[in-house]
Tab-separated table of C-alpha atoms in Angstrom:
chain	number	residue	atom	x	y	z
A	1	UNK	CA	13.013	27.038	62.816
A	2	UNK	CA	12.043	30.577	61.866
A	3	UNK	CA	13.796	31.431	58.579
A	4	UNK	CA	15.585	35.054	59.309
A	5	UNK	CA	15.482	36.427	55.761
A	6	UNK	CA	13.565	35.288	52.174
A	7	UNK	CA	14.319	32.190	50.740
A	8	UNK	CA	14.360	32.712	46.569
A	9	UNK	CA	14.907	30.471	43.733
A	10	UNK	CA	17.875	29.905	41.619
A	11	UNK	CA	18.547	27.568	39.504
A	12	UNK	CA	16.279	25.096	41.206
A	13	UNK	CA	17.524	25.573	44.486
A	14	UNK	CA	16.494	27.727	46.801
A	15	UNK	CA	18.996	30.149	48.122
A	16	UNK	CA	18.669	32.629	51.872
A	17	UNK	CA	19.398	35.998	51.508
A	18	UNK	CA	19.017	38.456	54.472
A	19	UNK	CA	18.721	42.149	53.961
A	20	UNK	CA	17.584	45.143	56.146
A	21	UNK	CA	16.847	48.445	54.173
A	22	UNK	CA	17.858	51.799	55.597
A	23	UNK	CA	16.314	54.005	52.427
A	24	UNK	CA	16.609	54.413	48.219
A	25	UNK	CA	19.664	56.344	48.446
A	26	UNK	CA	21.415	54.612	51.080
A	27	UNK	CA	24.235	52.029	49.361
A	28	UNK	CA	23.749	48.171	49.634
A	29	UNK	CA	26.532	46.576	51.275
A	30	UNK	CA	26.534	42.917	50.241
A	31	UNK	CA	27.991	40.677	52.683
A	32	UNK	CA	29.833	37.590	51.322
A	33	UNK	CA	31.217	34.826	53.608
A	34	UNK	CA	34.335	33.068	53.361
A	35	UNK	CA	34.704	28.892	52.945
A	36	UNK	CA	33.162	26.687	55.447
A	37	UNK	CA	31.280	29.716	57.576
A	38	UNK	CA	28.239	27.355	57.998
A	39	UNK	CA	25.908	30.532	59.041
A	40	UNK	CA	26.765	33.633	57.204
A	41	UNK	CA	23.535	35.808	58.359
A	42	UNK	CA	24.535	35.413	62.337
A	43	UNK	CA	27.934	35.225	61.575
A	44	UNK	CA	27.977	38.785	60.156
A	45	UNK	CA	26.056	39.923	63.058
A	46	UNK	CA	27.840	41.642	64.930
A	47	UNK	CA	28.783	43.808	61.778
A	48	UNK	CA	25.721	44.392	60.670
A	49	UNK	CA	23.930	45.270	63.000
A	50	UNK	CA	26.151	48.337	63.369
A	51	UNK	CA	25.690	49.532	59.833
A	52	UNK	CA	21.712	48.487	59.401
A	53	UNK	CA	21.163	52.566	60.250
A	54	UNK	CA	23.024	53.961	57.736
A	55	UNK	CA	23.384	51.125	54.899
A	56	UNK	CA	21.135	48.800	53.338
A	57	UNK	CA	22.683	45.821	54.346
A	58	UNK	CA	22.472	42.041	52.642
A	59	UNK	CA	23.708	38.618	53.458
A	60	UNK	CA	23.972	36.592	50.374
A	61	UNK	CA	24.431	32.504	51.557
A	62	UNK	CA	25.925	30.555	49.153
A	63	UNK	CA	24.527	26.859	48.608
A	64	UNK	CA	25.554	24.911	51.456
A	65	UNK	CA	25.316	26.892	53.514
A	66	UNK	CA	23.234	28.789	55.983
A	67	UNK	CA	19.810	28.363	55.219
A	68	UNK	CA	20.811	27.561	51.515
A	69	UNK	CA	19.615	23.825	49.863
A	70	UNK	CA	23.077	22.499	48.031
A	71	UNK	CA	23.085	22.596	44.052
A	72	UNK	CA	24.633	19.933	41.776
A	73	UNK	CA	26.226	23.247	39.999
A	74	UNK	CA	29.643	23.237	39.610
A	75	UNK	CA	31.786	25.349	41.879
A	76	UNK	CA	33.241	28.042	39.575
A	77	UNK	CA	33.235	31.467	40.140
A	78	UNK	CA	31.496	32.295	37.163
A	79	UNK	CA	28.518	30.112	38.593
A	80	UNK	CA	28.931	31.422	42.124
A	81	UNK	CA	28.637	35.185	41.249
A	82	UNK	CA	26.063	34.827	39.130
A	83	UNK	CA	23.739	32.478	41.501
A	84	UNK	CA	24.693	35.906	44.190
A	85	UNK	CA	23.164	38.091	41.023
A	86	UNK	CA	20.344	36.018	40.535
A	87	UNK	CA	19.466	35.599	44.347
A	88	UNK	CA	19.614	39.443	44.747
A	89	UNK	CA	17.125	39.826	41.914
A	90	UNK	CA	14.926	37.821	43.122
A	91	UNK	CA	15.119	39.065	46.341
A	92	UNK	CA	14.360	42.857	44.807
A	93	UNK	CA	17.383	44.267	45.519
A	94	UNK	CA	19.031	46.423	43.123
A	95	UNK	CA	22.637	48.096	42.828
A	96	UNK	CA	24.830	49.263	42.556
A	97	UNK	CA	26.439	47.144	45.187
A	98	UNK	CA	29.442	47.135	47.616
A	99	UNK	CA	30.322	43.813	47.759
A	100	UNK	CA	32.009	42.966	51.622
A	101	UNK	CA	34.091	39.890	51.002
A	102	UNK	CA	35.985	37.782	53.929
A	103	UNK	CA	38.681	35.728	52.754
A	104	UNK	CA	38.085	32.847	49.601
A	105	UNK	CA	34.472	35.540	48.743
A	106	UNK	CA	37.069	38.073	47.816
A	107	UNK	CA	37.951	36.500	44.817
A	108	UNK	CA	34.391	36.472	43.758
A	109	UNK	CA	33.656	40.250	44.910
A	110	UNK	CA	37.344	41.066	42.545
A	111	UNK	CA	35.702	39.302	39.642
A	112	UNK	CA	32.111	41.052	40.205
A	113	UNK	CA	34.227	44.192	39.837
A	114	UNK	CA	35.899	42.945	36.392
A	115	UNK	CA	32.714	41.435	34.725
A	116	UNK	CA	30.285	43.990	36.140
A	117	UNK	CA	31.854	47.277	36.697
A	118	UNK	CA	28.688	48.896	36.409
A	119	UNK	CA	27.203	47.088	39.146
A	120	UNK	CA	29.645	47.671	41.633
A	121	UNK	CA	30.669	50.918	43.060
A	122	UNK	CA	33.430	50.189	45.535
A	123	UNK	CA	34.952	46.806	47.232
A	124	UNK	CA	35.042	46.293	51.287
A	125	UNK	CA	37.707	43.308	52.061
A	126	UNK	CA	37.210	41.737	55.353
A	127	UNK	CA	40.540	39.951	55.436
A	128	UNK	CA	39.769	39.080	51.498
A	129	UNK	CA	41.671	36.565	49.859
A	130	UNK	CA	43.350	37.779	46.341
A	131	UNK	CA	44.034	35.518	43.382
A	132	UNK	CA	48.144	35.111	44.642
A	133	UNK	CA	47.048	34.037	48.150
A	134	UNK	CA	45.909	30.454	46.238
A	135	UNK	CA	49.326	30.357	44.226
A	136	UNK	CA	50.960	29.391	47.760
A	137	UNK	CA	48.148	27.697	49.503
A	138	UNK	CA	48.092	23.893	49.518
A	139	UNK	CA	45.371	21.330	50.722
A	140	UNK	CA	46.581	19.161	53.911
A	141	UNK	CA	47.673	15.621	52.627
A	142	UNK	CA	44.551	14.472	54.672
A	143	UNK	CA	42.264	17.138	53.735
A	144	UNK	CA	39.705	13.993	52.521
A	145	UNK	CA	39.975	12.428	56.110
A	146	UNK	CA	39.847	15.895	57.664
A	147	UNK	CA	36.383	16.118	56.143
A	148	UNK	CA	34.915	12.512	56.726
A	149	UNK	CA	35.815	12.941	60.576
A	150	UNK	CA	34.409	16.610	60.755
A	151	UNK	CA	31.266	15.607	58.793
A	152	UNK	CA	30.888	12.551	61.291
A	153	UNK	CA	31.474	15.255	64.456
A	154	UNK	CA	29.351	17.815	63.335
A	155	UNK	CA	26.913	17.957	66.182
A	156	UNK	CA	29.754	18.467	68.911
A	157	UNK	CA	31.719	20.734	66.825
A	158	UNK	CA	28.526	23.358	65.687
A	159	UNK	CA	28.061	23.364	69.762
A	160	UNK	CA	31.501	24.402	70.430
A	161	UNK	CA	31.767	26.645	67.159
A	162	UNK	CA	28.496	28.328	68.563
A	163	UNK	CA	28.725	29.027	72.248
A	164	UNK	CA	32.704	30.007	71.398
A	165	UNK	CA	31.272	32.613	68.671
A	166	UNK	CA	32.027	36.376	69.927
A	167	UNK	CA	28.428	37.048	68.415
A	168	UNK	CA	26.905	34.226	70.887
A	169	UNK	CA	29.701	36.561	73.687
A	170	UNK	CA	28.951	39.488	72.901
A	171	UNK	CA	25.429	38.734	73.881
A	172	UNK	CA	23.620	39.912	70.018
A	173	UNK	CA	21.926	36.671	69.265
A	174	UNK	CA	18.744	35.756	70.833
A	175	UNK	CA	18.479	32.145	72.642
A	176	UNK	CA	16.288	31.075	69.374
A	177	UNK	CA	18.980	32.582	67.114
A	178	UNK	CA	22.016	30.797	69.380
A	179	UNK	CA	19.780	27.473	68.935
A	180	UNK	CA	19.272	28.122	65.385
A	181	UNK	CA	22.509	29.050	64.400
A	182	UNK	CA	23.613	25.683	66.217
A	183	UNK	CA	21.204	23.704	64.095
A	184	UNK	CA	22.375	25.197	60.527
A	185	UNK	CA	26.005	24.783	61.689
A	186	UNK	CA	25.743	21.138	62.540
A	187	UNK	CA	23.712	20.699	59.211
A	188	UNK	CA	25.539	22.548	56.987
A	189	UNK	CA	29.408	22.344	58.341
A	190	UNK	CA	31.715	20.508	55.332
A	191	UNK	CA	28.946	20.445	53.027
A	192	UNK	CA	29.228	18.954	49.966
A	193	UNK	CA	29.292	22.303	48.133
A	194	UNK	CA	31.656	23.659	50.862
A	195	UNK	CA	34.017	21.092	50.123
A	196	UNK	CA	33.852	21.554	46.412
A	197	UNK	CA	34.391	25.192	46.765
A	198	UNK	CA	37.883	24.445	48.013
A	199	UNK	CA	38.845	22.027	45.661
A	200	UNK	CA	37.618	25.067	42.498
A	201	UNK	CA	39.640	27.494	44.227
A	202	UNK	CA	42.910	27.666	42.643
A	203	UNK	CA	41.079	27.168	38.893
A	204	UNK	CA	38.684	29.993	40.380
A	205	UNK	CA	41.767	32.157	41.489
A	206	UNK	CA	43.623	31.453	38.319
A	207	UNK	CA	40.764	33.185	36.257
A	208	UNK	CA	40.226	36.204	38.092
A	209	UNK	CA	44.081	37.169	37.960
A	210	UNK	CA	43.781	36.708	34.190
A	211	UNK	CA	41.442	39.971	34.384
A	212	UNK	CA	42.447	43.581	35.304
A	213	UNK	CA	43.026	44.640	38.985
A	214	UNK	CA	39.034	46.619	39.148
A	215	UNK	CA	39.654	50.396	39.120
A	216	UNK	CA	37.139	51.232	41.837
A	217	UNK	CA	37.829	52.214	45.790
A	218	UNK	CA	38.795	49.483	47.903
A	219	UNK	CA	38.973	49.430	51.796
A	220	UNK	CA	41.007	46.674	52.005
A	221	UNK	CA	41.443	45.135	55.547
A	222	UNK	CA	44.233	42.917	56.861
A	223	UNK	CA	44.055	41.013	59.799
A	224	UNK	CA	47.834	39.842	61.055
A	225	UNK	CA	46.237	36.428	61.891
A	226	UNK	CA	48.624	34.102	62.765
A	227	UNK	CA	47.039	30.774	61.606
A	228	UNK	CA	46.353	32.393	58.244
A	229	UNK	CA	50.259	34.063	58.022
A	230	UNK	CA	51.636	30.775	58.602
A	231	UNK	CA	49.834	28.890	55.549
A	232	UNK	CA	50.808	32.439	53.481
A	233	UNK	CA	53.529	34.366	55.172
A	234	UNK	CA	53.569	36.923	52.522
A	235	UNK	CA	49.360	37.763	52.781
A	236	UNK	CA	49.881	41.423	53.598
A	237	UNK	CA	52.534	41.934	50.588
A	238	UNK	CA	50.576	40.090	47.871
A	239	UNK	CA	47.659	42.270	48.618
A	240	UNK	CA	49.439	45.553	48.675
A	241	UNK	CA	51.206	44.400	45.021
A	242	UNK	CA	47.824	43.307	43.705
A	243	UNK	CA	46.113	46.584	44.646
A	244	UNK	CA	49.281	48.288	43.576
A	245	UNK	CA	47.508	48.828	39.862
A	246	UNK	CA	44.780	51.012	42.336
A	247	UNK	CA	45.419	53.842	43.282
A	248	UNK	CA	41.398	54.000	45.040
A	249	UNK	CA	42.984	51.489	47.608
A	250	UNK	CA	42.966	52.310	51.271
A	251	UNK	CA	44.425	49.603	53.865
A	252	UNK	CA	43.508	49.283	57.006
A	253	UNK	CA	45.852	46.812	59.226
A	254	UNK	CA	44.475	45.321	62.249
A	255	UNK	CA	46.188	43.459	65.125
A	256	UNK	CA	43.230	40.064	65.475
A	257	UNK	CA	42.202	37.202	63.566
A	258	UNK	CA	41.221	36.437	60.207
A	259	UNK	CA	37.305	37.080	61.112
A	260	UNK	CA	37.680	40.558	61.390
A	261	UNK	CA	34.403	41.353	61.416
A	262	UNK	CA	33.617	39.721	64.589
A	263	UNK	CA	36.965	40.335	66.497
A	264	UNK	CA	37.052	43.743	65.516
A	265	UNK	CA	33.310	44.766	64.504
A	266	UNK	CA	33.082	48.603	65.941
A	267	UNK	CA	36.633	49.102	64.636
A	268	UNK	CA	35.572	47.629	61.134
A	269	UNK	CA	32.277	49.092	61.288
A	270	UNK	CA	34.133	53.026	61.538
A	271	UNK	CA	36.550	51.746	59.001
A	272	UNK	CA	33.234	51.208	56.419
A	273	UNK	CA	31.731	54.495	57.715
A	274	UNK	CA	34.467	56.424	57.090
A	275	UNK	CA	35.416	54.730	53.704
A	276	UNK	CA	31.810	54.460	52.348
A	277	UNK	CA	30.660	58.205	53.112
């Protein structure tokens, strides 16, 4: 299986990172996937190929997933920023960065902002989560059994997870790229460090609202999803009080699901344009 980025080293384990360069002075627009988004490089696909032009563009995958090898390190968000750090020096790619974040990455991208300020020169939110979104989220009473039978289905989930994918639809992966992405999904679905992501999150949440809403321009985009609004009815709101302390925050609301980037790439795509330049 043809490996679509560089594979690089951290902390024992090697981790994928995808990036297309579009010049020196052109800003790098790092790409961070939510929990359990098994293939983050075709995943992001249809967005990035729309901005490879006119951004540098990179796909950081987290252990567990994509093309990624798990880690025994724990699951905080101090450890998962700086393994994205590391991997991007390795990979020779220097900031400052704009960090894209869909949902759970956002709290990451937030605390990238409040650690590293200089590093980071604005914040995209695909549907991001903030720190309050965890104060009202709860695991299913099952969650464990949730797991055991996804991890045991894998196979015939990744093939209905890939040929449903609007990327797969839209006709911008190849018929290597649909197999691979198939493969990775059914390997790395509910992986171990997947799992453990979920169970850090509200720890991981807790920290970054201890720190200082980042003073930086934000596109932050909602999606009015309604799988997501009925686990947090009040997702819009917290966002708009959390970004209240900004006044560099522009919202953008759109009327799809939580994967904006894939429901709504050319709209999202403009959104960055116009944001970014």
């Amino acid at each position: 299986m043809k490996i679509p980025g560089k594979l690089v080293t951290v902390n024992q384990h090697q981790m994928h990172v995808y990036y297309q360069a579009a010049g020196p002075l052109r800003p790098t627009i790092v790409l961070l996937a939510g929990s359990g988004t098994a293939c983050p490089t075709y995943d992001f696909k249809a967005l990035w190929q729309l901005l490879k032009k006119d951004y540098s563009i990179a796909v950081v995958e987290r252990p567990g997933y994509g093309w990624s090898e798990i880690t025994e390190k724990p699951r905080d968000v101090d450890t998962l920023l700086e393994e994205t750090r590391e991997a991007l020096k390795q990979a020779g790619i220097s900031g400052p960065f704009i960090p894209a974040a869909h949902s759970m990455s956002g709290l990451e991208a937030i605390y990238w902002a409040q650690k590293y300020r200089e590093e980071v020169s604005a914040i995209i939110g695909l549907d991001m989560a903030v720190p309050a979104a965890y104060e009202e989220m709860a695991l299913p009473k099952a969650f464990g059994l949730t797991v055991c039978i996804g991890q045991i289905l894998r196979r015939p989930i990744a093939t209905a997870m890939v040929r449903s994918h609007s990327a797969v639809k839209k006709g911008l992966l190849t018929k290597e790229e649909q197999d691979d992405m198939k493969q990775i999904t059914a390997q790395q679905l509910l992986s171990k460090n997947m799992v453990s992501e979920i169970n850090y999150v509200k720890a991981n949440a807790k920290k970054v609202a201890g720190g200082a809403c980042p003073q930086i321009p934000v596109l932050c985009i909602l999606a009015d999803d309604k799988n997501n609004l009925k686990n947090i009815p009040s997702w819009g709101k917290i966002h708009k009080e959390y970004f209240a302390a900004n006044q560099q925050t522009e919202f953008l609301e759109l009327t799809c699901g939580h994967y904006v980037h894939n429901e709504e790439p050319e709209r999202v795509a403009k959104a960055i344009e116009e944001f970014v330049n």
